[in-house]
Coordinates of C-alpha atoms in Angstrom, one line a residue:
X30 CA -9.0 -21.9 -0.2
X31 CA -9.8 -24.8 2.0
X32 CA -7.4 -23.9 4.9
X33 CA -8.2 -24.8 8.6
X34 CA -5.9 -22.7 11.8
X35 CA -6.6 -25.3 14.7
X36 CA -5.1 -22.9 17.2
X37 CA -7.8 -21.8 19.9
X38 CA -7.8 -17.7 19.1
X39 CA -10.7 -15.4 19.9
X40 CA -13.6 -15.3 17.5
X41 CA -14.6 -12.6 16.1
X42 CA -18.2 -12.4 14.7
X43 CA -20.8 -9.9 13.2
X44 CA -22.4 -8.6 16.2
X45 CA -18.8 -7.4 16.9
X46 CA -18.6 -5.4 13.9
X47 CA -22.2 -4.1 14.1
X48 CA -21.2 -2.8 17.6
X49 CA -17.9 -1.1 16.8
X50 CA -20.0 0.2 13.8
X51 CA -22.3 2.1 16.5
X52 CA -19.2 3.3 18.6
X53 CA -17.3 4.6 15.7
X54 CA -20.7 6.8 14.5
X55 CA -19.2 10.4 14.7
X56 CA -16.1 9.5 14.9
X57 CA -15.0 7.8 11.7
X58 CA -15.9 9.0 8.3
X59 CA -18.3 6.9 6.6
X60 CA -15.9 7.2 3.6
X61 CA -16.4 8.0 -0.5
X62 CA -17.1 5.2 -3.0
X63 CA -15.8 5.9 -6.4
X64 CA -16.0 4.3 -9.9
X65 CA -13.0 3.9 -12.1
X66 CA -13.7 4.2 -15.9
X67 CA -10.3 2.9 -17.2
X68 CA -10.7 -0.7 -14.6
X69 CA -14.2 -0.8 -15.4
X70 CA -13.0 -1.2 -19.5
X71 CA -9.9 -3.2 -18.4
X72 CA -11.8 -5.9 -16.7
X73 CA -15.2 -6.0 -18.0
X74 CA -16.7 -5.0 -15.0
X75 CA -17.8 -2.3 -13.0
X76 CA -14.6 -1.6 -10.4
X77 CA -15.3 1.2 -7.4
X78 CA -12.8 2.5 -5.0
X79 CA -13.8 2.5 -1.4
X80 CA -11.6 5.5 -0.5
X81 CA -10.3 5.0 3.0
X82 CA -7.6 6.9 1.9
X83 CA -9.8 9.8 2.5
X84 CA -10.1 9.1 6.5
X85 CA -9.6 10.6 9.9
X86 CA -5.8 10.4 10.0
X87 CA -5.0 9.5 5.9
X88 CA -6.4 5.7 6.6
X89 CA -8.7 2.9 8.1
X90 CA -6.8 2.5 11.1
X91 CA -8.6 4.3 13.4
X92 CA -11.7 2.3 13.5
X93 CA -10.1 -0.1 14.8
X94 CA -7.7 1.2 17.2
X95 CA -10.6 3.9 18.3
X96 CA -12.7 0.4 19.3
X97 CA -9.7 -0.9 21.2
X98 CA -9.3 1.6 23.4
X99 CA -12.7 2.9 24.2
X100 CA -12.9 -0.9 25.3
X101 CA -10.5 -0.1 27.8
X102 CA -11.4 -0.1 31.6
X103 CA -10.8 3.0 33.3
X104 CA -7.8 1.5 35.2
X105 CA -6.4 0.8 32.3
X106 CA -7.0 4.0 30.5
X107 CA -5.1 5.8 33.3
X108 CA -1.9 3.8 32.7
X109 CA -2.0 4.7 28.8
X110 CA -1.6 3.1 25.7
X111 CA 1.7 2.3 23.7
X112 CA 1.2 1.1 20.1
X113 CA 4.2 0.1 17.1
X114 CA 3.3 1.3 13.6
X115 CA 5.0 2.0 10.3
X116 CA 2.4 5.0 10.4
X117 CA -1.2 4.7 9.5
X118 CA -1.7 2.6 13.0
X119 CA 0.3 5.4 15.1
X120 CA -1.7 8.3 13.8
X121 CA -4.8 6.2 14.3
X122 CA -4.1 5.5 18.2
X123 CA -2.8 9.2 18.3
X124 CA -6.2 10.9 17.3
X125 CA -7.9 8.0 18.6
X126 CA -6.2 8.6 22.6
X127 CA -6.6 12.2 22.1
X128 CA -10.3 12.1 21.2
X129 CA -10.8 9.5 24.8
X130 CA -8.3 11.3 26.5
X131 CA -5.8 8.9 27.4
X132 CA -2.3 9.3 27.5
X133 CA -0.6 7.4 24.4
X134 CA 3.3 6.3 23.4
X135 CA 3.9 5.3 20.0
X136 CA 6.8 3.6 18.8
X137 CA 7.9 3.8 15.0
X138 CA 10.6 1.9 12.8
X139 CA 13.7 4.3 12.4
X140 CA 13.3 4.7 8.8
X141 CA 9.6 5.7 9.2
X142 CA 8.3 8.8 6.8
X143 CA 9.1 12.1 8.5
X144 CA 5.3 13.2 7.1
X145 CA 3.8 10.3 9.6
X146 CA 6.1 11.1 12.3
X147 CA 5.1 14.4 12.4
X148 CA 1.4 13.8 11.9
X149 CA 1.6 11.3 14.7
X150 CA 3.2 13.9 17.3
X151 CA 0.8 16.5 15.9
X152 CA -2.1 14.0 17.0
X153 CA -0.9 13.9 20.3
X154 CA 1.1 10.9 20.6
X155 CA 4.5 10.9 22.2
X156 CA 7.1 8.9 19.4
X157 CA 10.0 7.3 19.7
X158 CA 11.7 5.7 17.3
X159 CA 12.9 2.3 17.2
X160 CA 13.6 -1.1 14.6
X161 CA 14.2 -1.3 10.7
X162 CA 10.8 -3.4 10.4
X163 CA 7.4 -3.2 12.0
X164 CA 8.0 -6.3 13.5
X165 CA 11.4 -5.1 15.3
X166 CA 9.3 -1.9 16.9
X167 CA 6.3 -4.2 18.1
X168 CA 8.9 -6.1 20.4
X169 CA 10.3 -2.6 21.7
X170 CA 5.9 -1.4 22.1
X171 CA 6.0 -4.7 24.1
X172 CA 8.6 -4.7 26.2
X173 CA 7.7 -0.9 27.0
X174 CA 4.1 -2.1 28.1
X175 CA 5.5 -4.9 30.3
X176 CA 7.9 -1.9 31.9
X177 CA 5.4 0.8 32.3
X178 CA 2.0 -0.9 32.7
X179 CA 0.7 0.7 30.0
X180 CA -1.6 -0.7 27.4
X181 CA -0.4 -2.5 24.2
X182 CA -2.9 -1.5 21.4
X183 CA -1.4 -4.2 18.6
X184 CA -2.0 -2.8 14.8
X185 CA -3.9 -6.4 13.7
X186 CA -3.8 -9.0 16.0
X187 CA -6.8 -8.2 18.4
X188 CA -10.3 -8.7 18.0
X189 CA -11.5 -5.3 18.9
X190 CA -8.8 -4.0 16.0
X191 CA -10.8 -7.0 13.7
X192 CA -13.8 -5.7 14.7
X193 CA -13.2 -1.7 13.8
X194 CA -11.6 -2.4 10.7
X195 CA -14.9 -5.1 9.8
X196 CA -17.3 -2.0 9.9
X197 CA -15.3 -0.8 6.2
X198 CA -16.9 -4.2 5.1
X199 CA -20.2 -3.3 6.1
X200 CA -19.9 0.3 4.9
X201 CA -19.3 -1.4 1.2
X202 CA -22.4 -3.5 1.1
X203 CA -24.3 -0.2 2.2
X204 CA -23.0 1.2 -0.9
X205 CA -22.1 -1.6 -3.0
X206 CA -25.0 -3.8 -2.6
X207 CA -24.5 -5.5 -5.9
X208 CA -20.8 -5.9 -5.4
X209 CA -19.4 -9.8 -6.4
X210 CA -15.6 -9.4 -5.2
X211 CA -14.0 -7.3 -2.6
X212 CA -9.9 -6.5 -3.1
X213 CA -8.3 -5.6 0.1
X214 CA -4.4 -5.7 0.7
X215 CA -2.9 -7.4 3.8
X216 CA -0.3 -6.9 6.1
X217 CA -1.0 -8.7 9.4
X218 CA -4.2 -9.1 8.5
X219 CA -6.9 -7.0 10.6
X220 CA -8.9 -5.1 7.4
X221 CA -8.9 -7.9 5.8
X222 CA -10.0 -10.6 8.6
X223 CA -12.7 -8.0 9.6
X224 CA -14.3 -7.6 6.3
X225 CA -14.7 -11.0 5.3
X226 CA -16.4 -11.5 9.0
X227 CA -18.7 -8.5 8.0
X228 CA -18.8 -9.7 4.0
X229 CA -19.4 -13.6 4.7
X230 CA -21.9 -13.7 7.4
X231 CA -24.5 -11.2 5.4
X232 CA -23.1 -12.3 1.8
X233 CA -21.5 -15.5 1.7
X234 CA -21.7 -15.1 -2.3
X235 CA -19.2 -12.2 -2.3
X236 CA -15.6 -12.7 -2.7
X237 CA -13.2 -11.5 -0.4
X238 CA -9.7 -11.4 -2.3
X239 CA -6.8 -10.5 0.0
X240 CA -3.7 -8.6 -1.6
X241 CA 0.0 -9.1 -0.7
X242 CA 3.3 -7.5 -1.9
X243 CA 5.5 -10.2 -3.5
X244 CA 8.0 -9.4 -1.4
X245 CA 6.6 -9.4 1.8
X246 CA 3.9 -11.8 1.3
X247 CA 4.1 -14.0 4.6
X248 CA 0.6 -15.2 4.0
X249 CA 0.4 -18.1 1.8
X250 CA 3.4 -19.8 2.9
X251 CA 1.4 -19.8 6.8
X252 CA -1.8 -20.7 4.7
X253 CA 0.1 -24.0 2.9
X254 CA 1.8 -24.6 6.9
X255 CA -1.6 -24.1 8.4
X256 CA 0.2 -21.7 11.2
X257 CA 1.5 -18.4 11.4
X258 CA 4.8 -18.2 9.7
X259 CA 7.5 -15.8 10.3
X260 CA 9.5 -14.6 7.0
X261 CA 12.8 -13.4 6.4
X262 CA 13.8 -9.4 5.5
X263 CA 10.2 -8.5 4.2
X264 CA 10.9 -6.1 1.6
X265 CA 8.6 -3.9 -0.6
X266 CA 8.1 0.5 -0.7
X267 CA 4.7 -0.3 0.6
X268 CA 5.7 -0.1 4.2
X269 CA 1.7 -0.3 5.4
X270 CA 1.8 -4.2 4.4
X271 CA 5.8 -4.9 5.1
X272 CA 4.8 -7.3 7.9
X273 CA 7.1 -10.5 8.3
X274 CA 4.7 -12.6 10.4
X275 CA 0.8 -13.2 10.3
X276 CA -1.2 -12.4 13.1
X277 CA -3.0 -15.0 15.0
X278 CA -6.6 -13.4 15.3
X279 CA -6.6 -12.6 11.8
X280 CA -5.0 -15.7 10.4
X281 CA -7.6 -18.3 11.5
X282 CA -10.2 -15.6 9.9
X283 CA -8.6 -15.2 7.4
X284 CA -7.5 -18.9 6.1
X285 CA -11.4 -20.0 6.9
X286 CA -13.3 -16.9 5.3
X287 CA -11.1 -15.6 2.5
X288 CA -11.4 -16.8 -1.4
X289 CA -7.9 -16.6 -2.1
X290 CA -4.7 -14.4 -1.5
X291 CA -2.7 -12.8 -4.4
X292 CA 0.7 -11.2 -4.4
X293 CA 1.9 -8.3 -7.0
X294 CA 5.1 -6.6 -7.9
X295 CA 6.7 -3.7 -7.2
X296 CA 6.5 -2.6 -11.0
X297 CA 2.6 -3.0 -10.2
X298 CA 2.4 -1.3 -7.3
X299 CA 4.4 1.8 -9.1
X300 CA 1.7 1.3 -11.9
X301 CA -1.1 1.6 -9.8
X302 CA -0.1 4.4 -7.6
X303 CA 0.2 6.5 -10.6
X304 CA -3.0 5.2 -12.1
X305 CA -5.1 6.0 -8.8
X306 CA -2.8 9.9 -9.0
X307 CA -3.8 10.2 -12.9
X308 CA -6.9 8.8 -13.2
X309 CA -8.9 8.8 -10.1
X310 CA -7.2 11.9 -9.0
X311 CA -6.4 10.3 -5.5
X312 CA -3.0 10.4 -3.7
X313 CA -3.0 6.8 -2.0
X314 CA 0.3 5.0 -0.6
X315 CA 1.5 2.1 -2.4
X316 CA -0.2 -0.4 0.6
X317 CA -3.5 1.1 -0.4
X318 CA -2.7 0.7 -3.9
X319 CA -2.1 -3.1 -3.7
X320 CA -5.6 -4.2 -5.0
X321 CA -5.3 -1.7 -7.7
X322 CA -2.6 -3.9 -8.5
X323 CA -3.9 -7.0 -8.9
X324 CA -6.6 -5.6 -11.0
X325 CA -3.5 -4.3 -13.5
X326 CA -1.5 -7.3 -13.5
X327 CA -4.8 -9.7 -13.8
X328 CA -7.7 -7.8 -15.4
X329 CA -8.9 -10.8 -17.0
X330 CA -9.7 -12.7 -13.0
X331 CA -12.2 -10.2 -12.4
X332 CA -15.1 -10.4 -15.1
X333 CA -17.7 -11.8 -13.1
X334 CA -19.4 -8.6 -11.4
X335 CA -18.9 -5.7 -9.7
X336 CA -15.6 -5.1 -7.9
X337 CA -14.6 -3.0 -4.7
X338 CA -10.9 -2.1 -4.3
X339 CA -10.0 -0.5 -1.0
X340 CA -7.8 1.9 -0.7
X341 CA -6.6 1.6 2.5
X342 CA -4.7 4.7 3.2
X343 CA -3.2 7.6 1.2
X344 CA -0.4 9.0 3.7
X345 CA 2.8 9.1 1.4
X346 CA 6.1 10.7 2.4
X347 CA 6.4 13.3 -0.8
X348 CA 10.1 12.3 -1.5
X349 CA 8.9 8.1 -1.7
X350 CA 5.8 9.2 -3.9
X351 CA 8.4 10.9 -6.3
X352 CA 10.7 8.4 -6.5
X353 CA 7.5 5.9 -7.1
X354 CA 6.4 8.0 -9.6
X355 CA 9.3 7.9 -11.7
X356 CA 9.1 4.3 -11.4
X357 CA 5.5 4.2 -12.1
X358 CA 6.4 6.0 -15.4
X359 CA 9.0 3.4 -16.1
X360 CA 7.0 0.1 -15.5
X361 CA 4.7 2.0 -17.5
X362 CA 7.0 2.8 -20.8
X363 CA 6.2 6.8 -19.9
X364 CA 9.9 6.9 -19.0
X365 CA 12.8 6.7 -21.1
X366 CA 16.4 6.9 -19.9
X367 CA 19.3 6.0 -22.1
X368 CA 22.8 6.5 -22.5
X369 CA 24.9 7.0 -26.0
X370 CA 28.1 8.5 -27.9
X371 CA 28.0 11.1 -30.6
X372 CA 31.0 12.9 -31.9
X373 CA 32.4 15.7 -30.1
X374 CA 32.1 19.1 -32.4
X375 CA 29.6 21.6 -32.4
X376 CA 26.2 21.0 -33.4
X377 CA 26.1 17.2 -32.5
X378 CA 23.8 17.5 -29.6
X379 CA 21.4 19.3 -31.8
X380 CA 21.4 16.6 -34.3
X381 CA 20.6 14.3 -31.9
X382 CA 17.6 16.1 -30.5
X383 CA 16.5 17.3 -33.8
X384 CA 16.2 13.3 -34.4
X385 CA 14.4 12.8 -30.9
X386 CA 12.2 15.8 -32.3
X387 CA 11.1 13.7 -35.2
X388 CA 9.3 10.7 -33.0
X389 CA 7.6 13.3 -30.5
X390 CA 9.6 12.2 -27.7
X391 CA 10.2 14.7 -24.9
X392 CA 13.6 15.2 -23.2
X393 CA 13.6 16.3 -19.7
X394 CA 17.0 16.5 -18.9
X395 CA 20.8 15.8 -20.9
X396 CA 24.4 15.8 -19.4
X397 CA 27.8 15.6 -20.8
X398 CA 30.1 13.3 -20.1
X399 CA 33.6 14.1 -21.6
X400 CA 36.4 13.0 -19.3
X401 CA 35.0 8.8 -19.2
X402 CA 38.5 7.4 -19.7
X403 CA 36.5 4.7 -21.8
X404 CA 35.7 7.4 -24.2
X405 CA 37.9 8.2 -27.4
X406 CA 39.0 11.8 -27.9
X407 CA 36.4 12.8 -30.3
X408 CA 33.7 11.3 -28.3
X409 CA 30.7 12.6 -25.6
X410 CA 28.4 10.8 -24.2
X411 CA 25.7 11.8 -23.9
X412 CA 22.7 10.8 -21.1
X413 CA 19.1 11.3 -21.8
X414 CA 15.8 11.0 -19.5
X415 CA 12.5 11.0 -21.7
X416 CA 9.2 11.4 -21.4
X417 CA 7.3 8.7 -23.8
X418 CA 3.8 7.6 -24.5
X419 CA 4.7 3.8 -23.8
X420 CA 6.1 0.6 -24.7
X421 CA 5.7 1.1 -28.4
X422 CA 7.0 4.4 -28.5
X423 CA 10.2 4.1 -26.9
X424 CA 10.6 1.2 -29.1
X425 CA 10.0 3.9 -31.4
X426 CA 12.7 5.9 -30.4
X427 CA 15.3 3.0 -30.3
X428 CA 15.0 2.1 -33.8
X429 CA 14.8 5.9 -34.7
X430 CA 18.2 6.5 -33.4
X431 CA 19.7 2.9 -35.1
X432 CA 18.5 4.5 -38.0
X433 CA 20.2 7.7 -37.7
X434 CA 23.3 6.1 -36.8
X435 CA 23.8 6.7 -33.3
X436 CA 24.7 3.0 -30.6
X437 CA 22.6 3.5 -27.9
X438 CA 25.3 2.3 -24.7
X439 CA 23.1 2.0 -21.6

């Protein structure tokens, strides 16, 4: 990408990120690097996980916000710290407050995942909830700073936040050396802006590929503007990237040091979610799973080398990750569910598994429906959830059941 931000923003540069690398030393985990087998044959080349799912607090947020606030002058300590998150930033200036001993106040969108709620309090943090969207909260975290004095700790859009985050760049050429792309997904920006400032000044060769979800993907329509722009209802179930506007640290690091930015689906988000849970045997969120993602939907972009994907955070509410799951399964053709009529007498529903039986497809659940006033008299419909082995399969099944003479409604 050859975009240019003219706006005058701080810098952020390498010695930054070499010096929050030295604060953060016993404080965050310098975390796992792991190889996935099934990538590795997908693409053609060797793909690693840098697991910052496996952090302090379920994520990579508090490097930076542990840098922020140890930055703080003591005047400022002593009038505290408020933050906005959708989670993974509240927990990381919760533990990070708690471990400097400063006072903190963190506000979180309404709909926010009990789990990170909780985990948030637990960490010390006072919460209150406020906003649909991250962007709604981070004007209430605002407006409370101006109010109370105390300190606004923004999740992306500082350069001490860059800074912290950058030191998960340097961490992957320690262990990586030979790696030729680096896959990070982006919200506002921060983890990605501060590994490609730790990436491009050591290794200008090595890309730095950011990763957006199609439906909140406020990134390239600021790159094509050349500014920050703000979009409309960001929507996606990876809440850790649902950010409507870009910010302006990051941006200008990000549209001069990036290769490219990429969006996926929600169908490849699902996908790769369940992939990291089956395969890798790692829970990570659906944010952390977006360059997992774009390795799925594009396999064939990513030949040319070794490949890093970081997974940025694994803190999932258990209710989302099931519903995910399912869908996962679906996008996947693991999941099968269909509705049809058979003739209402006895012995009809064990026909039609006995047929199911036949093409090894496993039924997890059936119901009866017998008062539809679209049905005849003698009819029952009948709706079935399956388990499958994919696409071919269940179009396995559907012919199977043409075959035997059952209309497959829904």
């Amino acid at each position: 990408m050859n975009y240019r931000v003219p706006q005058p923003v701080p810098q952020v540069i390498l010695d930054d990120v070499r010096g929050a690398q030295k604060m953060l030393s016993g404080v965050s985990r310098v975390t796992a690097m792991e190889g996935s087998r099934h990538l590795s044959a997908l693409t053609g080349s060797p793909v690693h996980f840098k697991c910052e799912n496996l952090q302090r607090t379920g994520s990579f947020k508090l490097r930076g916000a542990y840098v922020r606030i140890a930055g703080l002058r003591p005047e400022q300590r002593a009038a505290g710290v408020v933050a906005a998150s959708a989670g993974n930033h509240a927990q990381g200036v919760a533990l990070a407050s708690s471990l400097l001993g400063v006072r903190s106040t963190v506000f979180m969108p309404v709909g926010a995942p009990l789990p990170k709620v909780a985990a948030t309090e637990e960490y010390g943090a006072q919460v209150r909830l406020h906003g649909q969207v991250v962007d709604e909260t981070l004007a209430a975290a605002e407006e409370y700073a101006d109010r109370t004095g105390a300190v606004f700790i923004h999740p992306f859009d500082h350069r001490d936040i860059i800074a912290g985050q950058g030191t998960v760049g340097l961490e992957i050429l320690e262990q990586c050396p030979e790696v030729r792309t680096i896959l990070v997904g982006i919200g506002g920006g921060g983890l990605a802006a501060g590994i490609a400032v730790a990436v491009k000044a050591l290794r200008p060769d090595v890309k730095v590929i950011g990763v957006q979800a199609a439906g909140a993907a406020a990134y390239p329509p600021s790159l094509r503007a050349g500014h920050p722009v703000a979009i409309d209802n960001p929507t996606t179930m990876a809440d850790g990237i649902k950010v409507g506007r870009p910010g302006d640290v990051p941006f200008k690091i990000i549209g001069e040091l990036l290769d490219d930015v990429r969006t996926v689906s929600e169908d490849a988000l699902s996908s790769a979610l369940l992939l990291c849970l089956e395969r890798a045997k790692l829970v990570v969120e659906p944010a952390g799973c977006s360059p997992v993602a774009a390795l799925l939907s594009e396999p064939e972009r990513y030949g040319g080398g070794p490949v890093v994907a970081v997974l940025s955070g694994g803190n999932v509410d258990p209710l989302l990750l099931q519903r995910i799951l399912r869908h996962g399964m679906v996008a996947a053709g693991r999941y099968l569910s269909l509705r049809l009529r058979v003739t209402d007498r006895p012995g009809a529903l064990a026909g039609l598994l006995g047929v199911l039986s036949t093409v090894d497809a496993n039924v997890l659940d059936v119901s009866h429906v017998r008062t539809d006033p679209r049905l005849a008299l003698t009819e029952v419909e009948v709706e079935l959830h399956l388990e499958t082995k994919g696409p071919e399969h269940c179009a396995q099944v559907a012919r199977t059941l043409h075959g035997a003479g059952y209309e497959v409604t829904g």
